[in-house]
Coordinates of C-alpha atoms in Angstrom, one line a residue:
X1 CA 143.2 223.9 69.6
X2 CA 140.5 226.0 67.9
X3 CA 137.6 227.3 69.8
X4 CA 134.8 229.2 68.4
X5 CA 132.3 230.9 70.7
X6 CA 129.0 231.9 68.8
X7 CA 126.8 234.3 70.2
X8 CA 123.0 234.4 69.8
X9 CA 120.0 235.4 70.4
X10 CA 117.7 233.2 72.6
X11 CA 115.1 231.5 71.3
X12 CA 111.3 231.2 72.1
X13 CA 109.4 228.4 71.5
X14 CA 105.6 228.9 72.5
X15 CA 103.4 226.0 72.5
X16 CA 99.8 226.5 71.7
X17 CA 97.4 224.0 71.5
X18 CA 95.5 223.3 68.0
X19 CA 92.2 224.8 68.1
X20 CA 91.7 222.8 64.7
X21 CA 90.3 219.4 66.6
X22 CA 88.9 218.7 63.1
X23 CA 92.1 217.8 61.5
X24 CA 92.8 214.9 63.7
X25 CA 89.2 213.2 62.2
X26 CA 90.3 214.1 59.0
X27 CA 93.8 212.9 58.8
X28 CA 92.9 210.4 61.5
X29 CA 94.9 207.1 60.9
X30 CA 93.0 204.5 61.8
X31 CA 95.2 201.5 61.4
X32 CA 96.4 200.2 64.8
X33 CA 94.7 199.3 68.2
X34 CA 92.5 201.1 69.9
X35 CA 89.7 200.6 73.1
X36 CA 86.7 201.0 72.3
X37 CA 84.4 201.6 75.4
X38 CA 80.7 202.6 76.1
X39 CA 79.9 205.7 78.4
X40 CA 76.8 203.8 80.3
X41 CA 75.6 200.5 79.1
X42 CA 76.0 197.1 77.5
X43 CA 75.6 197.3 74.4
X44 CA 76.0 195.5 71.1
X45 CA 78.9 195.9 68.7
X46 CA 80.4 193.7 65.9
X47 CA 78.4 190.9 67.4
X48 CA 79.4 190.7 70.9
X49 CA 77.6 192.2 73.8
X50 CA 79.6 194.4 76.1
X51 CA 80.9 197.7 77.4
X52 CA 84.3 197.5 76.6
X53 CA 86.8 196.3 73.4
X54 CA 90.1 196.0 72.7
X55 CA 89.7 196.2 68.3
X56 CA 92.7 196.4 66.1
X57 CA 91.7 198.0 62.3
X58 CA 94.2 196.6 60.1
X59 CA 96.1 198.0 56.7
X60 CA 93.8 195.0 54.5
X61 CA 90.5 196.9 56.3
X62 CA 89.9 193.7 58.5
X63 CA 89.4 193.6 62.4
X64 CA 90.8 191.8 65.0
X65 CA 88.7 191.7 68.1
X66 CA 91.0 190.4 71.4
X67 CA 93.6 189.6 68.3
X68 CA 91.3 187.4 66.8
X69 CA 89.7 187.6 63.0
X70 CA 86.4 188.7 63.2
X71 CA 85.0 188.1 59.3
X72 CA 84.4 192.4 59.3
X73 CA 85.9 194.8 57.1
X74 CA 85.8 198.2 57.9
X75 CA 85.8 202.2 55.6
X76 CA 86.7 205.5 56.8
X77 CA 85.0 208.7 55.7
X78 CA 87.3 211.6 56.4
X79 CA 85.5 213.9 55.7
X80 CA 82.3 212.9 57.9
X81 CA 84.8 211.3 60.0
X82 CA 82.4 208.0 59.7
X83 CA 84.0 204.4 60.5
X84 CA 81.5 202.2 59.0
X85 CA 81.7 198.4 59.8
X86 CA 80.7 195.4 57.8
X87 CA 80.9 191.8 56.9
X88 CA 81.2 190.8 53.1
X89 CA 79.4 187.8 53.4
X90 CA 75.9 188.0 51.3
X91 CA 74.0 186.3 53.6
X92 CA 74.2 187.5 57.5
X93 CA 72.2 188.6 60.1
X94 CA 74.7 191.3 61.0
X95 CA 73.5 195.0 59.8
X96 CA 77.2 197.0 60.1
X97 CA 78.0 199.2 62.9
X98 CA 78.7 202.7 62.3
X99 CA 81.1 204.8 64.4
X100 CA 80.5 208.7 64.4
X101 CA 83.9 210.4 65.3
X102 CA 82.5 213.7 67.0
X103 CA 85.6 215.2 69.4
X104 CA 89.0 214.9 69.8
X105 CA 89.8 215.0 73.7
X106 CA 93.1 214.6 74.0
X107 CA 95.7 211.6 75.0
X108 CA 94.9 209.9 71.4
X109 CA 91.0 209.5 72.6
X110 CA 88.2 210.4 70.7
X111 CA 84.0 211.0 72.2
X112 CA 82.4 209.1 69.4
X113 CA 78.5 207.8 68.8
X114 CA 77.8 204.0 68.4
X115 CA 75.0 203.3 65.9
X116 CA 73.4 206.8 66.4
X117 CA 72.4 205.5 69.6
X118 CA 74.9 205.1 72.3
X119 CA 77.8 207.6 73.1
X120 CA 80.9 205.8 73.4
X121 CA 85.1 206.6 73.8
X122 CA 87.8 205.7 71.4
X123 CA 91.6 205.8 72.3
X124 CA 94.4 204.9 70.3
X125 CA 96.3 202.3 71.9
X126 CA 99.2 201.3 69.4
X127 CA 100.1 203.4 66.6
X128 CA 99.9 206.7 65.1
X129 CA 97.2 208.6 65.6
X130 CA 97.2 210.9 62.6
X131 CA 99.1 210.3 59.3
X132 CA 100.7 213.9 59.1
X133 CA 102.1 215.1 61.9
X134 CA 103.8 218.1 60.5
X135 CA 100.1 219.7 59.5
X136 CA 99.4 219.8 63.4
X137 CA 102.4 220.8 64.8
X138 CA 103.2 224.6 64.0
X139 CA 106.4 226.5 65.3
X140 CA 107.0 230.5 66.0
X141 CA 110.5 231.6 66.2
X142 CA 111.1 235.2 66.7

C-alpha cells in the first residue's frame, strides 16, 4: 500500500458580488420562461389586459403566452437592453410593446419599463439567465 500525504497551503475563495449589473442586460439570454408582472395596475400587454404573465420567448423569436402561440415575434437590443414586441401580420390593430430592461435585482429578476409608461418586474423562470457565465463569475486565489 502506497500513501502519499500532500501538504498545502489553504485556499481563499472570496466572493464578491458583480458591481457590473450591466452585463446581465447585455449578455441577457432571453430564451426561456419568465413572469412578467406590473408594479401597480392593469395594464395592457400583447393584447391581453392584466397585471400578471406567465410568457415564454422562444429560440424562432415567437411567444407563448400560458404555453399558447400568440401570432408575436419578438428582438432584443443588447446594447439598449430593448425587447421589442410585434406581430408580422400587415394589417393589425396591435402597435408592438416595448420592454426597457433598466436593473438587475437579483434572483434572475429584472425592474423593467412597459411601453414607457408603466414600471413593471421580469424574472426568469426556466432557463439560463445569461449566455456566458464565465464573464460574471471571477475567482481570486492567493
Amino acid at each position: 500500500m502506497l500513501c502519499i500525504f500532500l501538504i498545502a497551503d489553504p485556499i481563499e475563495i472570496h466572493v464578491e458580488k458583480n458591481k457590473n449589473y450591466k452585463k446581465y442586460i447585455k449578455d441577457l439570454n432571453l430564451i426561456g420562461d419568465w413572469s412578467i408582472e406590473a408594479e401597480r395596475y392593469f395594464i395592457n400587454f400583447i393584447l391581453t389586459a392584466g397585471n400578471k404573465w406567465d410568457v415564454s420567448f422562444e429560440k424562432n423569436h415567437e411567444i407563448l403566452l400560458d404555453h399558447k402561440p400568440r401570432e408575436m415575434f419578438w428582438k432584443y437590443d443588447n446594447e439598449k437592453g430593448k425587447i421589442s414586441i410585434y406581430n408580422k401580420k400587415e394589417i393589425t390593430i396591435y402597435g408592438g410593446d416595448e420592454i426597457i430592461i433598466k436593473e438587475y435585482i437579483g434572483n434572475k429578476c429584472f425592474k423593467a419599463e412597459l411601453n414607457k409608461n408603466y414600471q413593471i418586474k421580469m424574472c426568469k423562470i426556466k432557463g439560463r439567465i445569461v449566455n456566458n457565465v464565465k464573464e460574471l463569475i471571477k475567482i481570486d486565489m492567493k
